[in-house]
Amino acid sequence: MKGLNEASILKIIREHGPISRSDIAQMLNVSIPTATRITDSLLTDGLIVSVGFGLSSGGRSAPNLEINPTGAYIFGAEVTNNIEIALTNLKAEVIDASSVPAIRFGNPAETIKHIAATIDEMVIRNKIPDEKVYGVGIGTPGINFRANSIIEQSVFKGWNNVNIEELISSSIKYKTFVENIAYTSTLKEYWFGSGIGCGNFVNLLVDNGIGGGIILDGKLYKGMNGKAGHLGHISIENDGEYCYCGNKGCIERYASIPAIEKRVKRLIKDGVDTSLILEKPDLFDITYADICRASENGDDLCIKVLREAGRKLGSVVASISNIFDPELVIISGGVVRNNSIVFEECRAEALDRTFSFINVKRRMGIIKGNDRLQGPLGCVALVMESIFSQKL
Ligand SMILES: [Zn+2]
């Protein structure tokens, strides 16, 4: 992008297109010649197209401008249990996608090499000219302190103290943006999911760990070190279990997938009856999916543990509400994806604990994230931020 005006105009065309130059000028409060100069440049660059004619306010016909889907291409790669890679056009429509289990790659270096190789294959397979690849967005596990590009801590094995920028620059030839998956998942909700049109919300990603992202006034808020939103490390128990972050009793220790699995196994060891014993005689084999399934079949132990986790999460959502007063709190991730108990308990508890005298119409909404969106779209949004907003 050449400047803020280009990005602003592209954003307006993306959100309101097809749109005429005079409407763009009015919305941006610039003169029509200024809007025309910039849109002409965007037309030359192929980022927008003219799609037929509409009537301008003066009654004469004016070209309607729209984003050119083939004007640029974006890659998104998300590293979670699977490495999911997607190629999209400028309208974020997925053209090609790949997913392989992350366990196939022993370390971050191998993972990044796999992403680079897949990108190269997709470029060739889809006949994308190199210069049209605008960028690559990568969502990684762990805390990515932007100041030195080191992932310092991660719940993912092997992802501690990784210099991600070094790995990327030696394998990926395109402009690459990296954030942790809690941030990319927040951008996904903001650009394409449950947070569309909402300028103030908090996304609580509850999965193998608990993370989050904060959108304030339409912008991802990162804080001084790029670690704002690590909501999994809000302590709910003063003398609770030690956490790798340095705190004690972090919510991640009570409501993440491993924490819920651990709690169920603990209670089974203590002799609490459950249908899971017949199904999975070896405790080691019990997974979160098993716990959810057993709860749906009325298993008391599993229902109890899921409710406990939901209520604890709800107390954190109440704290979030008190700090940010957001329009929405979005709960996303594997814990709530296929299970309603945790979400419903969390929602009820949070509403119980927040100011009851606030006008109901102005109350914070608590909703689930949009599960239907593919993971890498959050990483695509990371690149789109730089095209359409220049806020990163
Ligand atoms: Zn912690």
CSV table of C-alpha atoms and ligand atoms in Angstrom, one decimal:
chain,number,residue,atom,x,y,z
A,1,MET,CA,0.0,0.0,0.0
A,2,LYS,CA,1.3,3.5,-0.9
A,3,GLY,CA,-0.4,5.2,2.0
A,4,LEU,CA,-3.3,5.6,4.4
A,5,ASN,CA,-5.6,7.1,1.8
A,6,GLU,CA,-5.3,4.0,-0.5
A,7,ALA,CA,-6.0,1.7,2.5
A,8,SER,CA,-8.9,3.8,3.6
A,9,ILE,CA,-10.4,3.8,0.1
A,10,LEU,CA,-9.8,0.1,-0.3
A,11,LYS,CA,-11.6,-0.5,3.0
A,12,ILE,CA,-14.6,1.6,2.0
A,13,ILE,CA,-14.8,-0.3,-1.4
A,14,ARG,CA,-14.5,-3.7,0.4
A,15,GLU,CA,-17.3,-2.8,2.9
A,16,HIS,CA,-19.6,-0.8,0.6
A,17,GLY,CA,-18.7,-1.9,-3.0
A,18,PRO,CA,-19.8,-1.6,-5.7
A,19,ILE,CA,-19.5,2.1,-4.9
A,20,SER,CA,-19.0,5.3,-7.0
A,21,ARG,CA,-16.1,7.7,-6.7
A,22,SER,CA,-18.4,10.5,-5.5
A,23,ASP,CA,-19.8,8.3,-2.7
A,24,ILE,CA,-16.2,7.4,-1.7
A,25,ALA,CA,-15.3,11.1,-1.7
A,26,GLN,CA,-18.3,11.9,0.5
A,27,MET,CA,-17.6,9.1,3.0
A,28,LEU,CA,-13.9,10.1,3.4
A,29,ASN,CA,-14.6,13.8,3.3
A,30,VAL,CA,-12.1,14.4,0.4
A,31,SER,CA,-12.7,16.0,-3.0
A,32,ILE,CA,-13.9,14.0,-6.0
A,33,PRO,CA,-10.6,14.7,-7.9
A,34,THR,CA,-8.6,13.3,-4.8
A,35,ALA,CA,-10.8,10.2,-4.7
A,36,THR,CA,-10.5,9.8,-8.4
A,37,ARG,CA,-6.7,10.1,-8.3
A,38,ILE,CA,-6.4,7.3,-5.7
A,39,THR,CA,-9.0,5.0,-7.2
A,40,ASP,CA,-7.3,5.4,-10.6
A,41,SER,CA,-4.1,4.3,-9.0
A,42,LEU,CA,-5.8,1.3,-7.4
A,43,LEU,CA,-7.3,0.4,-10.8
A,44,THR,CA,-3.9,0.5,-12.4
A,45,ASP,CA,-2.5,-1.7,-9.6
A,46,GLY,CA,-5.4,-4.1,-10.3
A,47,LEU,CA,-6.6,-4.1,-6.7
A,48,ILE,CA,-10.1,-2.8,-7.7
A,49,VAL,CA,-12.2,-3.2,-10.8
A,50,SER,CA,-14.9,-1.1,-12.5
A,51,VAL,CA,-18.1,-3.2,-12.6
A,52,GLY,CA,-20.6,-1.6,-15.0
A,53,PHE,CA,-22.3,1.8,-14.4
A,54,GLY,CA,-24.5,3.2,-11.7
A,55,LEU,CA,-26.1,6.6,-11.3
A,56,SER,CA,-24.2,9.1,-9.4
A,57,SER,CA,-25.8,11.8,-7.2
A,58,GLY,CA,-25.7,14.2,-10.1
A,59,GLY,CA,-27.7,12.0,-12.3
A,60,ARG,CA,-24.9,11.1,-14.7
A,61,SER,CA,-23.6,7.6,-14.8
A,62,ALA,CA,-20.4,6.8,-12.8
A,63,PRO,CA,-18.4,3.6,-12.7
A,64,ASN,CA,-19.1,1.4,-9.8
A,65,LEU,CA,-15.9,0.2,-8.1
A,66,GLU,CA,-15.4,-3.1,-6.4
A,67,ILE,CA,-12.5,-5.1,-5.0
A,68,ASN,CA,-10.8,-7.2,-7.7
A,69,PRO,CA,-10.7,-10.7,-6.2
A,70,THR,CA,-7.8,-11.7,-8.4
A,71,GLY,CA,-5.9,-8.4,-7.7
A,72,ALA,CA,-3.9,-10.0,-4.9
A,73,TYR,CA,-3.6,-13.4,-3.1
A,74,ILE,CA,-3.0,-14.1,0.5
A,75,PHE,CA,-1.8,-17.1,2.4
A,76,GLY,CA,-2.9,-18.0,5.9
A,77,ALA,CA,-1.2,-20.7,8.0
A,78,GLU,CA,-2.4,-21.7,11.4
A,79,VAL,CA,-0.4,-24.0,13.7
A,80,THR,CA,-2.5,-25.8,16.2
A,81,ASN,CA,-3.0,-29.6,16.5
A,82,ASN,CA,-3.1,-29.4,12.7
A,83,ILE,CA,-1.1,-27.2,10.4
A,84,GLU,CA,-3.8,-25.6,8.3
A,85,ILE,CA,-2.9,-23.6,5.3
A,86,ALA,CA,-5.2,-21.7,3.0
A,87,LEU,CA,-4.8,-19.6,-0.1
A,88,THR,CA,-7.4,-16.9,-0.7
A,89,ASN,CA,-8.0,-14.1,-3.1
A,90,LEU,CA,-8.4,-10.5,-2.1
A,91,LYS,CA,-12.0,-11.1,-1.1
A,92,ALA,CA,-10.8,-13.8,1.3
A,93,GLU,CA,-12.5,-16.6,-0.7
A,94,VAL,CA,-10.6,-19.8,-0.2
A,95,ILE,CA,-9.0,-21.1,-3.4
A,96,ASP,CA,-6.8,-23.9,-2.1
A,97,ALA,CA,-6.3,-25.5,1.4
A,98,SER,CA,-4.2,-28.0,3.1
A,99,SER,CA,-4.3,-29.6,6.6
A,100,VAL,CA,-1.8,-32.1,8.1
A,101,PRO,CA,-1.4,-33.1,11.8
A,102,ALA,CA,1.3,-30.9,13.5
A,103,ILE,CA,2.7,-34.0,15.2
A,104,ARG,CA,4.2,-35.0,11.8
A,105,PHE,CA,6.8,-32.3,12.3
A,106,GLY,CA,9.1,-32.5,15.2
A,107,ASN,CA,9.9,-28.9,15.7
A,108,PRO,CA,9.1,-25.3,14.7
A,109,ALA,CA,11.8,-25.3,12.0
A,110,GLU,CA,10.3,-28.4,10.3
A,111,THR,CA,6.8,-26.8,10.6
A,112,ILE,CA,7.8,-23.6,8.9
A,113,LYS,CA,9.6,-25.5,6.2
A,114,HIS,CA,6.4,-27.4,5.6
A,115,ILE,CA,4.4,-24.2,5.4
A,116,ALA,CA,6.9,-22.7,2.9
A,117,ALA,CA,6.8,-25.8,0.7
A,118,THR,CA,3.0,-25.9,0.7
A,119,ILE,CA,2.8,-22.3,-0.2
A,120,ASP,CA,5.2,-22.8,-3.1
A,121,GLU,CA,3.2,-25.8,-4.3
A,122,MET,CA,-0.1,-23.8,-4.1
A,123,VAL,CA,1.4,-20.9,-6.1
A,124,ILE,CA,2.4,-23.3,-8.9
A,125,ARG,CA,-0.8,-25.4,-8.8
A,126,ASN,CA,-3.0,-22.3,-9.0
A,127,LYS,CA,-0.7,-20.4,-11.4
A,128,ILE,CA,-0.5,-17.4,-9.2
A,129,PRO,CA,2.1,-14.8,-10.4
A,130,ASP,CA,4.7,-14.2,-7.6
A,131,GLU,CA,4.1,-10.5,-7.6
A,132,LYS,CA,0.4,-11.0,-6.8
A,133,VAL,CA,1.1,-12.8,-3.5
A,134,TYR,CA,0.5,-9.9,-1.1
A,135,GLY,CA,1.6,-11.7,2.0
A,136,VAL,CA,1.5,-14.7,4.3
A,137,GLY,CA,-0.1,-14.6,7.8
A,138,ILE,CA,1.0,-17.2,10.3
A,139,GLY,CA,-0.7,-18.0,13.6
A,140,THR,CA,1.6,-19.7,16.0
A,141,PRO,CA,1.1,-21.2,19.4
A,142,GLY,CA,2.7,-19.4,22.4
A,143,ILE,CA,3.4,-15.9,23.4
A,144,ASN,CA,5.0,-14.0,20.6
A,145,PHE,CA,6.7,-11.0,22.0
A,146,ARG,CA,6.8,-8.7,19.0
A,147,ALA,CA,9.8,-6.8,20.3
A,148,ASN,CA,12.3,-9.5,19.5
A,149,SER,CA,10.3,-12.0,17.5
A,150,ILE,CA,11.0,-14.8,20.0
A,151,ILE,CA,8.2,-17.1,21.0
A,152,GLU,CA,9.1,-17.2,24.7
A,153,GLN,CA,6.6,-19.5,26.2
A,154,SER,CA,4.2,-22.0,24.7
A,155,VAL,CA,1.9,-24.8,25.9
A,156,PHE,CA,3.0,-26.5,22.6
A,157,LYS,CA,5.9,-28.9,23.1
A,158,GLY,CA,9.1,-27.6,21.4
A,159,TRP,CA,7.8,-24.1,20.9
A,160,ASN,CA,9.6,-22.4,23.7
A,161,ASN,CA,12.3,-19.8,22.9
A,162,VAL,CA,11.9,-20.0,19.2
A,163,ASN,CA,13.2,-17.2,16.9
A,164,ILE,CA,10.3,-17.4,14.6
A,165,GLU,CA,11.4,-14.5,12.4
A,166,GLU,CA,14.7,-16.2,11.7
A,167,LEU,CA,13.0,-19.4,10.7
A,168,ILE,CA,10.6,-17.5,8.4
A,169,SER,CA,13.1,-15.3,6.7
A,170,SER,CA,15.2,-18.4,5.8
A,171,SER,CA,12.3,-20.3,4.2
A,172,ILE,CA,9.4,-18.0,3.1
A,173,LYS,CA,10.1,-15.5,0.3
A,174,TYR,CA,6.9,-13.5,0.7
A,175,LYS,CA,6.2,-10.7,3.2
A,176,THR,CA,5.1,-12.5,6.3
A,177,PHE,CA,3.1,-11.5,9.4
A,178,VAL,CA,3.2,-13.5,12.6
A,179,GLU,CA,1.0,-13.5,15.6
A,180,ASN,CA,-0.1,-16.0,18.2
A,181,ILE,CA,-3.2,-17.9,17.4
A,182,ALA,CA,-5.3,-16.2,20.1
A,183,TYR,CA,-4.8,-12.9,18.2
A,184,THR,CA,-5.4,-14.4,14.7
A,185,SER,CA,-8.5,-16.1,16.0
A,186,THR,CA,-9.7,-12.7,17.3
A,187,LEU,CA,-9.1,-11.1,14.0
A,188,LYS,CA,-11.0,-14.0,12.3
A,189,GLU,CA,-14.0,-13.2,14.4
A,190,TYR,CA,-13.7,-9.5,13.7
A,191,TRP,CA,-13.3,-9.8,10.0
A,192,PHE,CA,-15.5,-12.8,9.2
A,193,GLY,CA,-17.2,-14.1,12.3
A,194,SER,CA,-19.2,-13.3,15.3
A,195,GLY,CA,-17.5,-9.9,15.8
A,196,ILE,CA,-18.3,-8.4,12.4
A,197,GLY,CA,-19.3,-4.8,12.8
A,198,CYS,CA,-18.5,-4.7,16.5
A,199,GLY,CA,-15.7,-2.3,17.3
A,200,ASN,CA,-15.3,-3.3,21.0
A,201,PHE,CA,-15.2,-6.9,22.0
A,202,VAL,CA,-13.1,-9.5,23.7
A,203,ASN,CA,-12.5,-12.9,22.3
A,204,LEU,CA,-11.8,-15.6,24.8
A,205,LEU,CA,-10.2,-18.6,23.1
A,206,VAL,CA,-10.6,-21.7,25.2
A,207,ASP,CA,-8.7,-24.6,23.9
A,208,ASN,CA,-5.5,-26.5,24.8
A,209,GLY,CA,-4.6,-23.2,26.5
A,210,ILE,CA,-6.7,-20.2,27.2
A,211,GLY,CA,-5.9,-17.1,25.3
A,212,GLY,CA,-7.7,-14.1,23.9
A,213,GLY,CA,-7.7,-10.9,22.0
A,214,ILE,CA,-9.1,-7.5,22.6
A,215,ILE,CA,-10.6,-5.3,19.9
A,216,LEU,CA,-10.8,-1.8,21.1
A,217,ASP,CA,-12.3,0.9,18.8
A,218,GLY,CA,-11.9,-1.4,15.9
A,219,LYS,CA,-8.2,-2.2,16.5
A,220,LEU,CA,-6.5,-5.2,18.1
A,221,TYR,CA,-5.1,-4.0,21.4
A,222,LYS,CA,-1.7,-5.5,22.1
A,223,GLY,CA,-0.3,-3.6,25.1
A,224,MET,CA,3.3,-2.6,25.7
A,225,ASN,CA,4.9,-6.0,25.0
A,226,GLY,CA,2.4,-7.5,22.6
A,227,LYS,CA,1.0,-9.7,25.2
A,228,ALA,CA,-2.3,-8.1,26.1
A,229,GLY,CA,-5.2,-10.5,26.0
A,230,HIS,CA,-3.6,-13.4,27.6
A,231,LEU,CA,-6.7,-13.9,29.6
A,232,GLY,CA,-5.9,-17.5,30.5
A,233,HIS,CA,-3.5,-16.1,33.1
A,234,ILE,CA,-6.1,-14.3,35.1
A,235,SER,CA,-5.9,-15.9,38.5
A,236,ILE,CA,-9.1,-17.2,40.0
A,237,GLU,CA,-7.6,-18.8,43.1
A,238,ASN,CA,-5.1,-17.0,45.2
A,239,ASP,CA,-3.2,-20.1,46.3
A,240,GLY,CA,-4.0,-22.2,43.3
A,241,GLU,CA,-1.7,-24.4,41.2
A,242,TYR,CA,1.5,-22.8,40.0
A,243,CYS,CA,1.4,-21.8,36.4
A,244,TYR,CA,4.3,-21.4,34.0
A,245,CYS,CA,3.5,-17.7,33.6
A,246,GLY,CA,4.6,-17.1,37.2
A,247,ASN,CA,1.1,-16.6,38.6
A,248,LYS,CA,-0.9,-19.1,40.7
A,249,GLY,CA,-4.4,-20.4,40.1
A,250,CYS,CA,-4.7,-19.2,36.5
A,251,ILE,CA,-8.0,-20.0,34.8
A,252,GLU,CA,-6.0,-22.0,32.2
A,253,ARG,CA,-5.4,-24.5,35.0
A,254,TYR,CA,-9.2,-25.0,35.4
A,255,ALA,CA,-11.0,-24.6,32.1
A,256,SER,CA,-8.6,-25.5,29.3
A,257,ILE,CA,-8.9,-29.0,27.6
A,258,PRO,CA,-6.0,-30.5,29.5
A,259,ALA,CA,-7.3,-29.0,32.8
A,260,ILE,CA,-10.7,-30.5,32.3
A,261,GLU,CA,-9.3,-33.9,31.3
A,262,LYS,CA,-7.0,-33.8,34.3
A,263,ARG,CA,-9.9,-33.0,36.7
A,264,VAL,CA,-12.0,-35.9,35.3
A,265,LYS,CA,-9.1,-38.3,35.7
A,266,ARG,CA,-8.4,-37.1,39.3
A,267,LEU,CA,-12.0,-37.7,40.3
A,268,ILE,CA,-12.0,-41.2,38.7
A,269,LYS,CA,-8.8,-42.0,40.7
A,270,ASP,CA,-10.6,-40.8,43.8
A,271,GLY,CA,-13.3,-43.4,43.1
A,272,VAL,CA,-16.1,-41.3,41.7
A,273,ASP,CA,-18.3,-43.4,39.5
A,274,THR,CA,-18.5,-42.7,35.7
A,275,SER,CA,-19.5,-44.5,32.5
A,276,LEU,CA,-16.1,-43.6,31.1
A,277,ILE,CA,-14.5,-46.4,33.1
A,278,LEU,CA,-16.2,-49.0,31.0
A,279,GLU,CA,-15.5,-47.2,27.8
A,280,LYS,CA,-11.9,-46.3,28.5
A,281,PRO,CA,-10.4,-48.6,31.2
A,282,ASP,CA,-7.0,-46.9,30.9
A,283,LEU,CA,-7.4,-43.4,32.2
A,284,PHE,CA,-4.6,-42.2,29.9
A,285,ASP,CA,-6.9,-42.7,26.9
A,286,ILE,CA,-9.7,-40.4,28.1
A,287,THR,CA,-10.0,-37.3,25.9
A,288,TYR,CA,-12.1,-34.1,26.0
A,289,ALA,CA,-14.3,-35.5,23.3
A,290,ASP,CA,-15.0,-38.6,25.4
A,291,ILE,CA,-16.0,-36.3,28.3
A,292,CYS,CA,-18.3,-34.3,26.2
A,293,ARG,CA,-20.0,-37.4,24.7
A,294,ALA,CA,-20.4,-38.9,28.2
A,295,SER,CA,-22.0,-35.7,29.4
A,296,GLU,CA,-24.5,-35.8,26.6
A,297,ASN,CA,-25.4,-39.3,27.7
A,298,GLY,CA,-26.1,-38.0,31.3
A,299,ASP,CA,-22.8,-38.9,33.0
A,300,ASP,CA,-22.9,-37.1,36.3
A,301,LEU,CA,-19.2,-36.8,36.8
A,302,CYS,CA,-18.5,-35.3,33.3
A,303,ILE,CA,-21.5,-32.9,33.6
A,304,LYS,CA,-20.2,-31.8,37.0
A,305,VAL,CA,-16.7,-31.1,35.8
A,306,LEU,CA,-17.8,-29.3,32.7
A,307,ARG,CA,-20.2,-27.1,34.8
A,308,GLU,CA,-17.4,-26.3,37.2
A,309,ALA,CA,-15.1,-25.3,34.4
A,310,GLY,CA,-17.9,-23.1,32.8
A,311,ARG,CA,-18.6,-21.3,36.1
A,312,LYS,CA,-15.0,-20.6,36.7
A,313,LEU,CA,-14.7,-19.2,33.1
A,314,GLY,CA,-17.8,-17.2,33.8
A,315,SER,CA,-16.1,-15.4,36.7
A,316,VAL,CA,-13.3,-14.4,34.4
A,317,VAL,CA,-15.8,-13.1,31.8
A,318,ALA,CA,-17.3,-11.0,34.6
A,319,SER,CA,-13.9,-9.5,35.3
A,320,ILE,CA,-13.4,-8.9,31.6
A,321,SER,CA,-16.7,-7.0,31.6
A,322,ASN,CA,-15.6,-4.9,34.5
A,323,ILE,CA,-12.3,-3.9,32.9
A,324,PHE,CA,-13.4,-3.3,29.3
A,325,ASP,CA,-17.2,-2.9,29.3
A,326,PRO,CA,-17.2,-4.5,25.8
A,327,GLU,CA,-20.2,-4.8,23.6
A,328,LEU,CA,-19.5,-8.5,23.3
A,329,VAL,CA,-17.5,-11.3,24.8
A,330,ILE,CA,-17.0,-14.1,22.2
A,331,ILE,CA,-16.1,-17.5,23.6
A,332,SER,CA,-14.4,-19.6,21.0
A,333,GLY,CA,-12.2,-22.6,20.7
A,334,GLY,CA,-12.4,-26.4,21.2
A,335,VAL,CA,-13.9,-26.3,24.7
A,336,VAL,CA,-17.1,-24.7,23.6
A,337,ARG,CA,-17.1,-25.8,19.9
A,338,ASN,CA,-19.1,-29.1,20.3
A,339,ASN,CA,-20.3,-28.7,23.8
A,340,SER,CA,-23.0,-26.4,25.3
A,341,ILE,CA,-22.5,-27.1,29.0
A,342,VAL,CA,-19.3,-25.0,29.5
A,343,PHE,CA,-20.7,-22.2,27.4
A,344,GLU,CA,-24.1,-22.0,29.0
A,345,GLU,CA,-22.7,-22.2,32.5
A,346,CYS,CA,-20.1,-19.6,31.7
A,347,ARG,CA,-22.7,-17.3,30.3
A,348,ALA,CA,-25.1,-17.6,33.2
A,349,GLU,CA,-22.3,-17.2,35.8
A,350,ALA,CA,-20.9,-14.1,34.0
A,351,LEU,CA,-24.3,-12.4,33.8
A,352,ASP,CA,-25.0,-13.2,37.5
A,353,ARG,CA,-21.7,-11.6,38.4
A,354,THR,CA,-22.0,-8.4,36.3
A,355,PHE,CA,-23.8,-5.2,37.3
A,356,SER,CA,-27.4,-6.0,37.3
A,357,PHE,CA,-28.7,-2.4,37.3
A,358,ILE,CA,-27.4,-1.7,33.7
A,359,ASN,CA,-30.2,-1.2,31.2
A,360,VAL,CA,-30.8,-4.6,29.6
A,361,LYS,CA,-30.5,-3.1,26.1
A,362,ARG,CA,-27.0,-2.0,26.9
A,363,ARG,CA,-25.9,-5.2,28.4
A,364,MET,CA,-22.8,-7.0,27.2
A,365,GLY,CA,-23.6,-9.9,24.9
A,366,ILE,CA,-21.9,-13.3,25.5
A,367,ILE,CA,-21.9,-15.4,22.3
A,368,LYS,CA,-20.0,-18.3,20.8
A,369,GLY,CA,-17.4,-17.8,18.1
A,370,ASN,CA,-18.2,-18.7,14.5
A,371,ASP,CA,-17.1,-22.4,14.2
A,372,ARG,CA,-17.8,-22.7,10.5
A,373,LEU,CA,-14.9,-20.5,9.6
A,374,GLN,CA,-11.7,-22.2,8.6
A,375,GLY,CA,-8.8,-21.7,11.0
A,376,PRO,CA,-6.4,-20.0,8.6
A,377,LEU,CA,-8.8,-17.2,7.8
A,378,GLY,CA,-7.6,-15.5,11.0
A,379,CYS,CA,-4.1,-15.6,9.6
A,380,VAL,CA,-5.5,-14.2,6.3
A,381,ALA,CA,-7.1,-11.4,8.3
A,382,LEU,CA,-3.7,-10.6,9.7
A,383,VAL,CA,-2.5,-9.8,6.2
A,384,MET,CA,-5.8,-8.1,5.3
A,385,GLU,CA,-5.3,-5.7,8.2
A,386,SER,CA,-2.2,-4.5,6.5
A,387,ILE,CA,-3.9,-4.0,3.2
A,388,PHE,CA,-7.2,-2.5,4.3
A,389,SER,CA,-6.4,-0.8,7.6
A,390,GLN,CA,-2.7,-0.3,8.1
A,391,LYS,CA,-3.2,-0.7,11.8
A,392,LEU,CA,-0.6,-3.3,12.6
B,1,ZN,ZN,-0.6,-18.5,34.2
